Every structure is written in C-alpha cells, then in structure tokens.
C-alpha cells in the first residue's frame, strides 16, 4: 500500500484552518473560549449568508459586487418603513423583498441587456447604496423591538450558540444540497464549465442565471435583516466593503474564479478562516488597517493558490509521476 | 539529409502511466525516412499518448527513444520542434486574421535588415504549398479556409521549421472524402521529400490506401509491425480488437411508420436555404455532403441551438418552437453534436456526471439526485459502448478521444429519444465499437425512433441509411433511396450538384 496525499485546495484549507486555530489559541488567552467562538460565528453571519448565494454566481462564471449595497438598501428600507409605522414583520419582509428585487435587476441587466456582471454590479454597487442614502440620508434608526435586537447577538439559552446560527446552518444545508444533490446544482456547475455545452445539453442558461442572481439578492436581504438587528442600527452605510469579504471567503474556499468548480463546505471553511484570522488579529489588538491588509493578502493567496497547485500538478504529470 | 529508408526514430519498451492508469506498457515503434507509417489500435490503446510523448507534451516513464544515432530529448514541445518533430492536430489552430504566409512564418519572419521581408515570406510559403501539391494563395487570410487547407498550412509551417518527422493524430476524422484525397496527396509529397509521417486513423480503408507500414497497438503494447503488403484488413482488425469482425453495417429492415419530423422550407441565409424533408418513425435518413455544406447547421436549427429565418419544423404534426433546445428536448429530440469538446462534453466533469446530464429524471427521487442510480446508469452505458475509463468520476478530459465520443453518444442515447439526430456519431471511434454504435442506431430505429444522421463517411451513410439527402453549399441537391444510392452518385451530387449517372 502506498500512502497518497491528495493535495487539493479544498482539503488544504481545512489544514490551514486548523493551523490558524492552534496558532491563535497559543498566542492569545481566550481565542477558543466559548464567548470568542460565539463571536466568530455571529460576526460572520452576514458574510456566510451572502456567500451562500455568491458561491452559485461565481460557479456560474458571474460575480455580484453589489451584495453589501443590497444589504444596506434593505436595512435602510427596514428602518424607514418601521419608523413610518409599519409593523416589524412587514418591515422585515420589505427588506427581504427589496433585496430580492435588486438581485433580479442585476440578473436582468446581465442576461437580457447582455452586460458583463462585473460592470453591472459595480454600477449597482453604487446605485443601491445611493438609493439607501437617498432614503435615510445620514439618519440612523435604532429603536427596534427588544425581541428582534437580541437576535443575532444573544445566544440560545445559556449555551454559547448565537441565535442566528441555526438559521445559517439551515440555509447552509439547504444550499449545500441544492448545489451538490439536485439537477439545479449540476446545471450551475455545467454552465460554469462550458456555457456552450450547457446550451447543447438543454439548459436554459439565461433563466438559470436570473434565478441565481435573484436568490443572491434574497440572501443579501436576509443578511440585511440580521445586520440591522445585530447592531440595532439601520443606516445607509451598513455593511460597507463586505462584498470583498464574501468573495474572498468563496475563493478561499476553493471556488474557481473562472467558474465551474466549487463546494459548499469549502466556502464554509473559507468564511470560518476569514473570521478566525480577523478575530485573532483583534484579540492581538492589531489595528484595523493591518486587518484590511491581511484580508487583501488572504484574497491574493486564495486566487493564486489553486493556479499554482494546478501548475505544480501539470509539471508533475509531465515529469511522469515517478513515485 | 536523410536517405530513403534511413532509420529516423526508434522507440523501445516505452512506458507511461497516468496516476494509477497505465497508458503504455512497453511500446515499440521504428520509423524510417520516406515512409508513411500508420499507428492503429482500439480507443484507449495509447496511440495519442505515443504521439504526445514525441511531441514533448508528456514524458515517458520508461523505455528508450532515439532519433537516428542521438537520444531523444524529452520535456517540452519546443525541444521536440528543435529536434525536427512536428505535430499536426486534428483541429488546426491558425490565426484566422493573419495571411497564410504570416501563419507559416509566425514568430520566425525572414528579415531584411530590421524590417520583415514579407516578399520573401510569401515566396517561400508559395514554394512550400506548391511542393505539397496544394497551391494556396499565401496572401489570403486564414479565415474561411477549410479544415483540410488549414492542415496544409500547418504542414507547410512544419516543413519551414525543417521538420523531418511529422505526426498526425486522426487528421482525416473531420474531413470529407475529397479533402481526404487532398491530404493524401500532401502525405505523398512529404514521402517523396524523404520525410517520415506517422499518422493515426480509424478509417482503415484510408490506412491501406496510403501507408507503407502498419503498427498495431493493443492495451498500451505493440502487437505487430508489418509492411502494408505483409498484412490485410481482416488480420489488422483481429489484432486490434482481439476477435474477428463479421459485419460492419448490420442493416435491419425496420417497419416504417408515420412522419415524426417534418422540415419545410427551412432557411437561414447564412448557412442553408429551402431545406425540406421528412423523417418517419423507424427510418434512418442521412444528410450527406461535404464538410461545410450546411448539414450541421440544419441539425442545430432543428434542435433549437440556432434560429432560422423562415420555414418550419414539425414534430409528429405539431409545430416545434424556434430556437429552444429545452422545447426540443421536451419533444424527446436528441442531438449528438459534431464537436464533442466544445459542444458535447463538460471536459473537467466526471464521466458519470456527463452521462447523467440530460437524464436527471432517470436518476432523481422527488428532489434529490440518487448517486447510486447515477453510477448504475454510467455502468450500463460503459458496457453497451465499451467505454474505457479508470473510474466513473474521472474527468472526461482524461479519456482517449474515441472514448470521449462514446461518452457523448451514451449521454444522448440515455435520454431514450423519439427523434435521434446524430452529427458524425462515430468520429474517432474504433472499428469494433463502430459496429456496436451502428447496431445501437439500428436498434433505435427498430424501436420506432426516427433517426437523422449526418456523416462524412460514405460507407457509413450507404450502409445505414434508408434514404440519403445530399446537400451542397447550403442547398438540398438530391434525394436518393437506399436502392438507388451509390458512392459515385452521392459524391457527384455533393461536389457538382448533379444527380450523377
Ligand atoms: N491526461 C491523462 N490523464 C489520465 N489518463 C490519460 C490521460 N491521457 C490518456 N490517458 C489514458 O491513457 C490511455 C491511452 O489513451 P490515448 O489517448 O493514448 O488512446 P488512443 O489510442 O489515442 O485512443 P483513441 O483512439 O480513442 O484516440 C487511455 O486509457 C486514457 O484514458
Ligand atoms: Mg487518440
């Protein structure tokens, strides 16, 4: 028997995650304390929720840079409608509905008007946040019912599990199954691997893309709700810059920037890695600029690593697998 | 300069493994100057792997390779070119916007001082084309050149780099009969210039028509090497597949039923005009014609990949929506496309995922895919078409060309269509499996399915079809019944538009 190390990016990220945890708990006092672990989960709630949609888009060979702006627009609408007398449940629905609509608009512009998703969502990144500014201006709304503001911040009973975690797990299982165990997921991967072959296989590529853009918007709306209540704040600059974290979590998790490849558990590991590194740096009292730099470096590594690994593999095949 | 008969290349006991899969387990090959050497074998026998080692794409794990009295330096395509080895791939990769002369000399333009000497490049290219017996205009653009002529440009390029061993992996697979003739002329010119040609083909009639030597491979090892006079078709087939092959086109008489597919005045001005024909249940209709005559475009229009401007497509009497493969599949139409790499397969996805792609209903519970059923479906088709792969989850890009083609056939046959459109269904498939594919297509017709077949292989067309429709430059020029069709008549109609004698 020969021991074979199958070195792929999805598996190596688990190793990296373990290394980060060990290093972090050795260099800080309370990294693995229940409070801190709880913090990591709750701090990454919105990123995770949005990543569940964005992973499908990147696999399709598309991208959505506007997710954080959708979050902000949804959040502003939530605050505005609540402040104008809407019942809280209606305000929540409005937030999610606005998110869904924004996602649909992205999808429609990309597929029907035929603009690239990078260009479209750079545009809507500015547009959606601009509308949020128009609605709330510099106002912030932070009077929400107590029941809801605990959500995403409080833990379940006496445990250290944040209340948002079960929702995230449910979504994770749902979208994981959708990606890996349904025809819809297979078609998503197929379109990313070869849009032409997908058409020959009878996939309605345009409709498929619109659906994925739309539910990415939906998830950004959900993230908007959680964000609003976690910070008890509805304002126009909520979640600024989160789109980069979402995308880097996906790429860290082994989703190919060229489309066609990606796993749900890889992305979950990617989010946890990003969240853990952030938390570690915070505990070490490293200042915010440095944290941004680290995020940038992680993003670069996640784009470069799969390419480098493939090159190494190709070189190995060429050299003839003399093992 | 090599003399005729000099030993140019000798490969001994060459081995190659890909992970756990053994592609070559000790292959020998000897090539002499002024010789056309055919390399034959079943799909997956290791022919392309041999050529890729010589081309510097792969490095062998074992064995020795020598060029004349020097050892062969492996490792990179550049090194192979420098040692006088050139590869002509099945799909040439010319720069379509450049002229032919520019394509021949790209990166190595003759210089006059600091300027490129285009006059000399053009003269030189013209001389090479003339030497090859195909006087193309070196000043024209590559765009619009037929695949056969593009191959000629690639060969001229190889000659300009002083190649003396020219490798061709299934160069004729995408060519029609007259183009094959032309390529053969070129191969003979190469031979006359004391070059060596190694070529792979599954069209055995061609092999016997042109080659001097035949090497047969089986399961990664050399079975035999003979001068062409020292062997014959039956013997070669037996060495390839390990058994005798009785009948290549096992035509069965099927009950012909109602009209399944009715095409009327179908026009897309860019490709075809006023195409009208019907295909009945139980019938096999062939679309014959030269490559580029618009046959594939008609098939694509029927299946909804492209739109057409006027005309109609009816399925069992009902109009079929334009431009929608989804609608076509709902009417149980299947299209096995001509280009397996671009259109037929997801190259990085597993064999199993490719085969199940159009048949989710068969492997699905209420919502979720059942991976066990997917494996079973894959296994069924592996057996039916003897697809060769190490594991069902291996990406199809690791399969040999012929086995990729079988995978495309498998995925569409698995949908159990009522109307089966196949575009070059046996391209790159070995003789043994070809007979199996023909049996499957016949059996499909026997079950009452309507079959529309596009093929550039005349024996296949004549052997399989109940009716033959011939296209030429986008027009429907002849319709021949099985009884009246002969090779001459089809060729005459395809090339001159006349119904022939
Ligand atoms: N890159 C690769 N990775 C893994 N296996 C490979 C790779 N290339 C070839 N193989 C395997 O090596 C074997 C020989 O393949 P090869 O392409 O040489 O066959 P071939 O004789 O050219 O067949 P065909 O007539 O179908 O073109 C096959 O079993 C194939 O699956
Ligand atoms: Mg091959």
Short mmCIF file of C-alpha atoms and ligand atoms in Angstrom, two decimals, chain B residues 18 21-23 41-50 52 58 169-170 202 388 397-403 428, ligand 1:
data_model
loop_
_atom_site.label_atom_id
_atom_site.label_comp_id
_atom_site.label_asym_id
_atom_site.label_seq_id
_atom_site.Cartn_x
_atom_site.Cartn_y
_atom_site.Cartn_z
CA UNK B 18 -1.22 8.47 -15.56
CA UNK B 21 -3.86 4.09 -15.12
CA UNK B 22 -1.30 2.50 -17.40
CA UNK B 23 -1.44 4.03 -20.89
CA UNK B 41 -5.41 0.38 -32.25
CA UNK B 42 -8.66 0.41 -30.33
CA UNK B 43 -9.82 3.50 -28.48
CA UNK B 44 -7.58 3.94 -25.49
CA UNK B 45 -4.82 1.71 -26.88
CA UNK B 46 -2.30 4.50 -26.33
CA UNK B 47 -1.79 5.95 -29.82
CA UNK B 48 -2.25 9.59 -28.89
CA UNK B 49 -0.09 9.08 -25.82
CA UNK B 50 2.75 7.84 -28.06
CA UNK B 52 2.23 13.25 -27.30
CA UNK B 58 4.19 14.04 -21.97
CA UNK B 169 -3.37 12.33 -34.91
CA UNK B 170 -6.57 11.43 -36.76
CA UNK B 202 -9.72 4.68 -37.52
CA UNK B 388 -12.81 2.73 -21.24
CA UNK B 397 -10.69 15.07 -20.47
CA UNK B 398 -8.55 12.16 -19.25
CA UNK B 399 -10.31 9.75 -21.62
CA UNK B 400 -8.93 8.95 -25.06
CA UNK B 401 -10.60 10.73 -27.99
CA UNK B 402 -12.70 7.78 -29.04
CA UNK B 403 -13.88 7.16 -25.51
CA UNK B 428 -12.75 8.81 -33.81
N1 LIG C 1 -4.05 13.09 -19.24
C1 LIG C 1 -4.45 11.84 -18.94
N2 LIG C 1 -4.80 11.52 -17.68
C2 LIG C 1 -5.19 10.27 -17.36
N3 LIG C 1 -5.31 9.26 -18.24
C3 LIG C 1 -4.98 9.52 -19.52
C4 LIG C 1 -4.56 10.82 -19.94
N4 LIG C 1 -4.31 10.76 -21.27
C5 LIG C 1 -4.57 9.50 -21.66
N5 LIG C 1 -4.98 8.74 -20.61
C6 LIG C 1 -5.34 7.32 -20.65
O1 LIG C 1 -4.36 6.62 -21.39
C7 LIG C 1 -4.96 5.63 -22.20
C8 LIG C 1 -4.50 5.80 -23.64
O2 LIG C 1 -5.06 6.98 -24.17
P1 LIG C 1 -4.77 7.52 -25.63
O3 LIG C 1 -5.38 8.85 -25.72
O4 LIG C 1 -3.32 7.38 -25.93
O5 LIG C 1 -5.58 6.47 -26.53
P2 LIG C 1 -5.74 6.41 -28.10
O6 LIG C 1 -5.09 5.15 -28.55
O7 LIG C 1 -5.27 7.67 -28.73
O8 LIG C 1 -7.31 6.24 -28.27
P3 LIG C 1 -8.36 6.91 -29.30
O9 LIG C 1 -8.38 6.03 -30.49
O10 LIG C 1 -9.66 6.80 -28.59
O11 LIG C 1 -7.93 8.30 -29.57
C9 LIG C 1 -6.46 5.76 -22.03
O12 LIG C 1 -6.89 4.75 -21.15
C10 LIG C 1 -6.64 7.11 -21.40
O13 LIG C 1 -7.75 7.12 -20.54
#
